[in-house]
Protein backbone atom coordinates (compact mmCIF):
# COMPACT_ATOMS: atom_id res chain seq x y z
CA UNK A 1 0.00 0.00 0.00
CA UNK A 2 1.21 3.50 -0.74
CA UNK A 3 2.28 6.01 1.93
CA UNK A 4 -0.88 8.10 1.51
CA UNK A 5 -2.95 5.16 2.70
CA UNK A 6 -0.78 4.80 5.78
CA UNK A 7 -0.91 8.52 6.63
CA UNK A 8 -4.69 8.25 6.64
CA UNK A 9 -4.87 4.89 8.40
CA UNK A 10 -2.55 6.01 11.20
CA UNK A 11 -4.89 8.88 12.05
CA UNK A 12 -8.07 6.88 11.44
CA UNK A 13 -6.96 3.93 13.57
CA UNK A 14 -6.00 6.32 16.35
CA UNK A 15 -9.38 8.06 16.15
CA UNK A 16 -11.10 4.67 16.49
CA UNK A 17 -8.83 3.88 19.45
CA UNK A 18 -9.65 7.23 21.07
CA UNK A 19 -13.37 6.63 20.58
CA UNK A 20 -13.14 3.19 22.18
CA UNK A 21 -11.31 4.40 25.31
CA UNK A 22 -13.29 7.63 25.63
CA UNK A 23 -15.92 6.51 28.11
CA UNK A 24 -14.41 3.38 29.67
CA UNK A 25 -12.88 3.12 33.14
CA UNK A 26 -9.19 3.90 32.70
CA UNK A 27 -8.32 1.47 35.49
CA UNK A 28 -10.04 -1.45 33.73
CA UNK A 29 -7.81 -4.38 32.79
CA UNK A 30 -7.29 -5.11 29.10
CA UNK A 31 -8.03 -8.84 28.62
CA UNK A 32 -5.83 -9.13 25.52
CA UNK A 33 -2.96 -7.34 27.33
CA UNK A 34 -3.64 -8.63 30.86
CA UNK A 35 -0.67 -6.84 32.42
CA UNK A 36 -2.06 -3.47 31.28
CA UNK A 37 -4.93 -1.23 32.26
CA UNK A 38 -6.72 0.99 29.74
CA UNK A 39 -4.61 3.89 31.04
CA UNK A 40 -1.46 1.90 30.28
CA UNK A 41 -2.75 1.21 26.77
CA UNK A 42 -3.46 4.91 26.20
CA UNK A 43 0.03 5.86 27.39
CA UNK A 44 1.67 3.21 25.21
CA UNK A 45 -0.08 4.36 22.03
CA UNK A 46 0.16 8.10 22.60
CA UNK A 47 3.76 8.18 23.79
CA UNK A 48 4.93 5.81 21.04
CA UNK A 49 3.55 8.25 18.46
CA UNK A 50 5.46 11.11 20.07
CA UNK A 51 8.66 9.07 20.53
CA UNK A 52 8.77 8.19 16.84
CA UNK A 53 7.76 11.74 15.87
CA UNK A 54 10.79 13.15 17.68
CA UNK A 55 13.08 10.60 16.03
CA UNK A 56 11.73 11.45 12.58
CA UNK A 57 11.93 15.19 13.23
CA UNK A 58 15.57 14.82 14.32
CA UNK A 59 16.43 12.27 11.55
CA UNK A 60 18.19 10.23 14.23
CA UNK A 61 20.82 7.63 13.42
CA UNK A 62 20.41 5.88 16.80
CA UNK A 63 17.47 5.31 19.14
CA UNK A 64 16.42 7.82 21.76
CA UNK A 65 14.79 7.22 25.13
CA UNK A 66 11.00 7.28 25.39
CA UNK A 67 11.63 9.92 28.03
CA UNK A 68 12.99 12.21 25.31
CA UNK A 69 9.54 12.40 23.75
CA UNK A 70 7.74 15.67 24.52
CA UNK A 71 4.04 16.32 25.18
CA UNK A 72 3.81 13.21 27.36
CA UNK A 73 1.26 14.51 29.89
CA UNK A 74 -2.04 12.73 29.23
CA UNK A 75 -5.17 14.82 29.88
CA UNK A 76 -7.49 13.34 32.49
CA UNK A 77 -10.75 14.43 30.89
CA UNK A 78 -12.06 12.15 28.10
CA UNK A 79 -12.32 14.84 25.42
CA UNK A 80 -8.84 16.13 26.14
CA UNK A 81 -7.45 12.59 26.13
CA UNK A 82 -9.02 11.87 22.74
CA UNK A 83 -7.63 15.10 21.30
CA UNK A 84 -4.19 14.24 22.70
CA UNK A 85 -4.26 10.79 21.10
CA UNK A 86 -5.36 11.98 17.66
CA UNK A 87 -2.97 14.93 17.87
CA UNK A 88 -0.04 12.55 18.36
CA UNK A 89 -1.03 10.52 15.30
CA UNK A 90 -1.40 13.65 13.19
CA UNK A 91 2.00 14.88 14.34
CA UNK A 92 3.65 11.58 13.39
CA UNK A 93 1.95 11.37 10.01
CA UNK A 94 2.92 14.99 9.33
CA UNK A 95 6.53 14.48 10.41
CA UNK A 96 6.95 11.51 8.06
CA UNK A 97 5.16 13.29 5.23
CA UNK A 98 7.47 16.31 5.66
CA UNK A 99 10.60 14.16 5.86
CA UNK A 100 9.53 11.82 3.08
CA UNK A 101 9.06 8.09 3.71
CA UNK A 102 12.38 7.26 2.01
CA UNK A 103 14.38 9.50 4.35
CA UNK A 104 17.18 7.56 6.06
CA UNK A 105 17.02 7.19 9.84
CA UNK A 106 17.45 4.65 12.62
CA UNK A 107 15.04 1.75 12.90
CA UNK A 108 15.40 -1.70 14.46
CA UNK A 109 14.71 -3.20 11.02
CA UNK A 110 17.02 -3.64 8.03
CA UNK A 111 14.73 -1.05 6.40
CA UNK A 112 16.32 2.18 7.66
CA UNK A 113 13.73 4.72 6.56
CA UNK A 114 11.01 6.88 8.06
CA UNK A 115 8.53 4.83 6.02
CA UNK A 116 9.33 1.79 8.16
CA UNK A 117 7.98 3.62 11.18
CA UNK A 118 4.89 4.82 9.33
CA UNK A 119 3.89 1.23 8.53
CA UNK A 120 5.00 -0.37 11.81
CA UNK A 121 3.32 2.19 14.07
CA UNK A 122 0.14 2.08 12.00
CA UNK A 123 -0.16 -1.66 12.65
CA UNK A 124 0.81 -1.32 16.30
CA UNK A 125 -1.97 1.26 16.63
CA UNK A 126 -4.44 -0.96 14.76
CA UNK A 127 -3.84 -3.92 17.07
CA UNK A 128 -4.20 -1.77 20.16
CA UNK A 129 -7.36 -0.26 18.66
CA UNK A 130 -8.69 -3.81 18.67
CA UNK A 131 -7.66 -4.15 22.35
CA UNK A 132 -9.57 -0.99 23.19
CA UNK A 133 -12.65 -2.04 21.22
CA UNK A 134 -12.71 -5.38 23.02
CA UNK A 135 -12.73 -3.56 26.38
CA UNK A 136 -15.42 -1.15 25.20
CA UNK A 137 -17.58 -3.88 23.66
CA UNK A 138 -17.38 -2.37 20.19
CA UNK A 139 -17.60 -4.41 17.00
CA UNK A 140 -14.16 -5.04 15.49
CA UNK A 141 -13.74 -4.67 11.73
CA UNK A 142 -10.55 -4.50 9.65
CA UNK A 143 -10.35 -3.93 5.89
CA UNK A 144 -9.12 -7.05 4.09
CA UNK A 145 -6.16 -5.40 2.34
CA UNK A 146 -5.06 -3.68 5.54
CA UNK A 147 -5.29 -6.93 7.50
CA UNK A 148 -3.33 -8.80 4.83
CA UNK A 149 -0.50 -6.26 4.88
CA UNK A 150 -0.63 -6.40 8.67
CA UNK A 151 0.08 -10.13 8.51
CA UNK A 152 3.04 -9.46 6.23
CA UNK A 153 4.32 -6.84 8.67
CA UNK A 154 3.93 -9.34 11.52
CA UNK A 155 5.91 -12.04 9.70
CA UNK A 156 8.61 -9.51 8.79
CA UNK A 157 8.89 -8.61 12.47
CA UNK A 158 9.09 -12.27 13.51
CA UNK A 159 11.94 -12.87 11.06
CA UNK A 160 13.96 -9.84 12.19
CA UNK A 161 13.49 -9.53 15.95
CA UNK A 162 15.44 -12.68 16.99
CA UNK A 163 18.46 -11.34 15.09
CA UNK A 164 18.61 -8.11 17.10
CA UNK A 165 17.57 -9.08 20.63
CA UNK A 166 16.71 -12.01 22.90
CA UNK A 167 13.44 -13.47 21.65
CA UNK A 168 14.09 -17.11 22.50
CA UNK A 169 10.58 -18.42 21.90
CA UNK A 170 10.26 -16.48 18.66
CA UNK A 171 13.67 -17.71 17.50
CA UNK A 172 12.60 -21.31 18.12
CA UNK A 173 9.59 -21.11 15.77
CA UNK A 174 9.73 -23.89 13.16
CA UNK A 175 13.43 -24.42 13.89
CA UNK A 176 13.03 -28.07 12.94
CA UNK A 177 12.11 -27.11 9.37
CA UNK A 178 8.34 -27.19 9.82
CA UNK A 179 6.19 -25.45 7.23
CA UNK A 180 3.15 -23.35 8.15
CA UNK A 181 0.68 -22.02 5.57
CA UNK A 182 -1.67 -19.12 6.22
CA UNK A 183 -4.44 -18.78 3.63
CA UNK A 184 -6.60 -15.65 3.51
CA UNK A 185 -9.87 -16.47 1.81
CA UNK A 186 -10.12 -12.86 0.60
CA UNK A 187 -6.54 -11.63 0.10
CA UNK A 188 -3.71 -14.08 -0.64
CA UNK A 189 -1.54 -16.40 1.39
CA UNK A 190 1.76 -16.84 3.19
CA UNK A 191 3.99 -19.92 3.26
CA UNK A 192 6.38 -19.89 6.23
CA UNK A 193 9.33 -22.26 6.54
CA UNK A 194 11.77 -22.57 9.42
CA UNK A 195 15.29 -23.71 10.10
CA UNK A 196 18.39 -22.91 12.12
CA UNK A 197 18.75 -19.60 10.28
CA UNK A 198 15.25 -18.47 11.28
CA UNK A 199 11.94 -17.96 9.53
CA UNK A 200 11.59 -17.51 5.78
CA UNK A 201 8.31 -16.80 4.05
CA UNK A 202 6.69 -16.17 0.69
CA UNK A 203 3.58 -14.11 0.07
CA UNK A 204 1.21 -14.24 -2.88
CA UNK A 205 -2.32 -15.00 -3.88
CA UNK A 206 -1.47 -18.60 -4.84
CA UNK A 207 1.62 -19.17 -2.74
CA UNK A 208 0.12 -21.82 -0.45
CA UNK A 209 -1.42 -23.73 -3.37
CA UNK A 210 -3.59 -26.10 -1.36
CA UNK A 211 -1.15 -26.25 1.55
CA UNK A 212 1.87 -26.89 -0.72
CA UNK A 213 3.25 -29.57 1.58
CA UNK A 214 2.67 -27.52 4.71
CA UNK A 215 2.61 -29.29 8.06
CA UNK A 216 -0.34 -27.14 9.06
CA UNK A 217 -2.60 -24.81 7.08
CA UNK A 218 -4.52 -22.02 8.81
CA UNK A 219 -7.38 -20.59 6.79
CA UNK A 220 -9.77 -17.67 7.26
CA UNK A 221 -10.40 -14.11 6.18
CA UNK A 222 -7.38 -11.81 6.36
CA UNK A 223 -8.97 -9.93 9.26
CA UNK A 224 -9.67 -13.13 11.20
CA UNK A 225 -6.16 -14.42 10.55
CA UNK A 226 -4.64 -11.17 11.80
CA UNK A 227 -6.79 -11.23 14.94
CA UNK A 228 -5.80 -14.82 15.72
CA UNK A 229 -2.11 -14.37 14.87
CA UNK A 230 -1.89 -11.32 17.14
CA UNK A 231 -3.76 -13.27 19.84
CA UNK A 232 -6.70 -10.87 19.77
CA UNK A 233 -9.19 -13.65 19.00
CA UNK A 234 -9.48 -17.33 19.86
CA UNK A 235 -8.00 -19.86 17.40
CA UNK A 236 -11.44 -21.31 16.69
CA UNK A 237 -12.14 -18.22 14.59
CA UNK A 238 -10.07 -19.84 11.81
CA UNK A 239 -9.88 -23.29 10.23
CA UNK A 240 -6.79 -25.36 11.04
CA UNK A 241 -5.83 -28.38 8.91
CA UNK A 242 -2.89 -30.57 9.76
CA UNK A 243 -0.62 -30.47 12.79
CA UNK A 244 -2.80 -28.79 15.41
CA UNK A 245 -0.03 -28.83 18.01
CA UNK A 246 2.36 -27.04 15.67
CA UNK A 247 -0.10 -24.18 15.31
CA UNK A 248 -0.73 -24.12 19.08
CA UNK A 249 3.03 -23.86 19.60
CA UNK A 250 3.17 -21.05 17.02
CA UNK A 251 0.54 -19.06 18.92
CA UNK A 252 2.32 -19.66 22.24
CA UNK A 253 5.68 -18.57 20.85
CA UNK A 254 4.89 -15.82 18.34
CA UNK A 255 4.78 -12.98 20.85
CA UNK A 256 6.73 -9.72 20.99
XYZ file of C-alpha atoms in Angstrom:
256
model
C 0.000 0.000 0.000
C 1.205 3.503 -0.736
C 2.279 6.014 1.932
C -0.878 8.098 1.513
C -2.954 5.161 2.695
C -0.776 4.804 5.784
C -0.909 8.522 6.627
C -4.687 8.253 6.637
C -4.867 4.895 8.398
C -2.549 6.010 11.203
C -4.891 8.880 12.048
C -8.069 6.885 11.436
C -6.960 3.926 13.573
C -6.001 6.323 16.351
C -9.377 8.056 16.148
C -11.097 4.670 16.492
C -8.833 3.885 19.449
C -9.655 7.231 21.074
C -13.368 6.632 20.578
C -13.142 3.190 22.181
C -11.315 4.397 25.309
C -13.286 7.632 25.629
C -15.923 6.508 28.111
C -14.415 3.378 29.672
C -12.883 3.118 33.139
C -9.191 3.902 32.697
C -8.322 1.466 35.486
C -10.041 -1.451 33.728
C -7.813 -4.383 32.785
C -7.288 -5.112 29.104
C -8.030 -8.837 28.619
C -5.830 -9.130 25.523
C -2.960 -7.336 27.333
C -3.638 -8.632 30.858
C -0.668 -6.845 32.415
C -2.056 -3.468 31.281
C -4.932 -1.230 32.258
C -6.717 0.990 29.736
C -4.614 3.889 31.041
C -1.455 1.898 30.277
C -2.745 1.205 26.773
C -3.460 4.907 26.197
C 0.025 5.855 27.389
C 1.668 3.208 25.206
C -0.083 4.356 22.030
C 0.160 8.100 22.598
C 3.764 8.177 23.790
C 4.929 5.806 21.040
C 3.554 8.248 18.461
C 5.457 11.105 20.071
C 8.660 9.073 20.530
C 8.767 8.193 16.836
C 7.755 11.736 15.870
C 10.788 13.149 17.676
C 13.085 10.601 16.034
C 11.733 11.446 12.578
C 11.934 15.190 13.233
C 15.575 14.818 14.316
C 16.434 12.271 11.554
C 18.195 10.226 14.235
C 20.824 7.626 13.422
C 20.409 5.883 16.802
C 17.474 5.307 19.145
C 16.420 7.823 21.764
C 14.789 7.218 25.127
C 11.001 7.282 25.387
C 11.630 9.918 28.030
C 12.990 12.212 25.313
C 9.542 12.405 23.750
C 7.744 15.668 24.523
C 4.041 16.322 25.175
C 3.808 13.205 27.359
C 1.255 14.509 29.893
C -2.036 12.732 29.233
C -5.171 14.815 29.883
C -7.486 13.341 32.488
C -10.754 14.432 30.886
C -12.058 12.149 28.102
C -12.324 14.839 25.421
C -8.835 16.128 26.139
C -7.451 12.593 26.128
C -9.023 11.868 22.741
C -7.629 15.103 21.301
C -4.189 14.239 22.699
C -4.260 10.786 21.104
C -5.357 11.981 17.665
C -2.969 14.931 17.873
C -0.039 12.547 18.357
C -1.025 10.516 15.304
C -1.399 13.653 13.189
C 1.999 14.882 14.336
C 3.652 11.577 13.392
C 1.949 11.372 10.007
C 2.916 14.990 9.331
C 6.534 14.475 10.410
C 6.955 11.512 8.060
C 5.160 13.295 5.231
C 7.470 16.312 5.663
C 10.600 14.158 5.858
C 9.527 11.816 3.084
C 9.059 8.086 3.713
C 12.380 7.263 2.012
C 14.382 9.501 4.354
C 17.176 7.557 6.058
C 17.017 7.192 9.842
C 17.449 4.655 12.621
C 15.041 1.747 12.905
C 15.400 -1.704 14.461
C 14.714 -3.200 11.024
C 17.020 -3.642 8.029
C 14.730 -1.054 6.403
C 16.324 2.184 7.664
C 13.731 4.718 6.562
C 11.010 6.881 8.059
C 8.530 4.833 6.021
C 9.326 1.787 8.155
C 7.979 3.618 11.185
C 4.895 4.820 9.332
C 3.894 1.235 8.530
C 5.003 -0.370 11.812
C 3.319 2.187 14.068
C 0.137 2.076 11.996
C -0.160 -1.655 12.652
C 0.806 -1.323 16.304
C -1.969 1.256 16.634
C -4.440 -0.960 14.759
C -3.836 -3.924 17.068
C -4.203 -1.767 20.165
C -7.359 -0.257 18.662
C -8.686 -3.812 18.674
C -7.661 -4.147 22.352
C -9.573 -0.988 23.186
C -12.646 -2.039 21.225
C -12.715 -5.381 23.025
C -12.726 -3.565 26.378
C -15.418 -1.148 25.197
C -17.575 -3.884 23.663
C -17.383 -2.366 20.187
C -17.596 -4.411 16.998
C -14.160 -5.039 15.495
C -13.740 -4.668 11.731
C -10.553 -4.495 9.651
C -10.355 -3.925 5.886
C -9.118 -7.052 4.087
C -6.160 -5.400 2.342
C -5.055 -3.678 5.545
C -5.293 -6.931 7.501
C -3.328 -8.803 4.834
C -0.499 -6.264 4.877
C -0.629 -6.396 8.671
C 0.077 -10.128 8.509
C 3.038 -9.456 6.232
C 4.321 -6.837 8.667
C 3.931 -9.338 11.516
C 5.911 -12.039 9.704
C 8.608 -9.513 8.792
C 8.894 -8.606 12.473
C 9.087 -12.271 13.510
C 11.936 -12.873 11.059
C 13.956 -9.837 12.190
C 13.486 -9.533 15.954
C 15.437 -12.683 16.991
C 18.456 -11.341 15.088
C 18.608 -8.107 17.100
C 17.566 -9.083 20.635
C 16.715 -12.008 22.896
C 13.439 -13.469 21.650
C 14.095 -17.115 22.499
C 10.581 -18.424 21.896
C 10.265 -16.482 18.658
C 13.674 -17.706 17.504
C 12.602 -21.313 18.117
C 9.591 -21.108 15.773
C 9.729 -23.886 13.163
C 13.429 -24.418 13.890
C 13.027 -28.070 12.937
C 12.114 -27.106 9.375
C 8.344 -27.187 9.821
C 6.195 -25.446 7.229
C 3.152 -23.348 8.149
C 0.685 -22.015 5.569
C -1.675 -19.122 6.217
C -4.438 -18.776 3.627
C -6.603 -15.653 3.513
C -9.869 -16.467 1.809
C -10.117 -12.859 0.595
C -6.537 -11.634 0.105
C -3.715 -14.082 -0.641
C -1.543 -16.404 1.389
C 1.763 -16.845 3.187
C 3.993 -19.921 3.265
C 6.377 -19.890 6.229
C 9.326 -22.256 6.544
C 11.766 -22.566 9.421
C 15.285 -23.706 10.095
C 18.386 -22.907 12.120
C 18.755 -19.596 10.279
C 15.253 -18.475 11.280
C 11.938 -17.960 9.525
C 11.585 -17.505 5.778
C 8.309 -16.802 4.049
C 6.691 -16.169 0.693
C 3.579 -14.107 0.066
C 1.206 -14.237 -2.878
C -2.319 -14.999 -3.880
C -1.466 -18.602 -4.844
C 1.618 -19.174 -2.737
C 0.118 -21.824 -0.452
C -1.417 -23.728 -3.372
C -3.595 -26.098 -1.363
C -1.155 -26.249 1.549
C 1.874 -26.889 -0.724
C 3.252 -29.572 1.576
C 2.670 -27.515 4.710
C 2.613 -29.292 8.059
C -0.342 -27.142 9.057
C -2.605 -24.809 7.080
C -4.520 -22.024 8.811
C -7.382 -20.587 6.792
C -9.766 -17.668 7.257
C -10.404 -14.108 6.182
C -7.381 -11.806 6.355
C -8.970 -9.931 9.260
C -9.673 -13.130 11.204
C -6.159 -14.421 10.547
C -4.641 -11.173 11.802
C -6.790 -11.234 14.941
C -5.804 -14.824 15.719
C -2.109 -14.375 14.873
C -1.894 -11.323 17.137
C -3.755 -13.273 19.840
C -6.697 -10.867 19.774
C -9.186 -13.650 18.996
C -9.482 -17.331 19.858
C -8.003 -19.864 17.401
C -11.442 -21.314 16.693
C -12.139 -18.217 14.585
C -10.071 -19.835 11.814
C -9.879 -23.288 10.231
C -6.793 -25.355 11.044
C -5.834 -28.385 8.905
C -2.889 -30.575 9.756
C -0.624 -30.466 12.793
C -2.800 -28.786 15.408
C -0.034 -28.831 18.012
C 2.364 -27.038 15.670
C -0.101 -24.185 15.308
C -0.729 -24.123 19.077
C 3.030 -23.865 19.603
C 3.169 -21.049 17.020
C 0.539 -19.058 18.919
C 2.316 -19.662 22.239
C 5.678 -18.569 20.852
C 4.891 -15.819 18.338
C 4.777 -12.983 20.847
C 6.731 -9.717 20.994
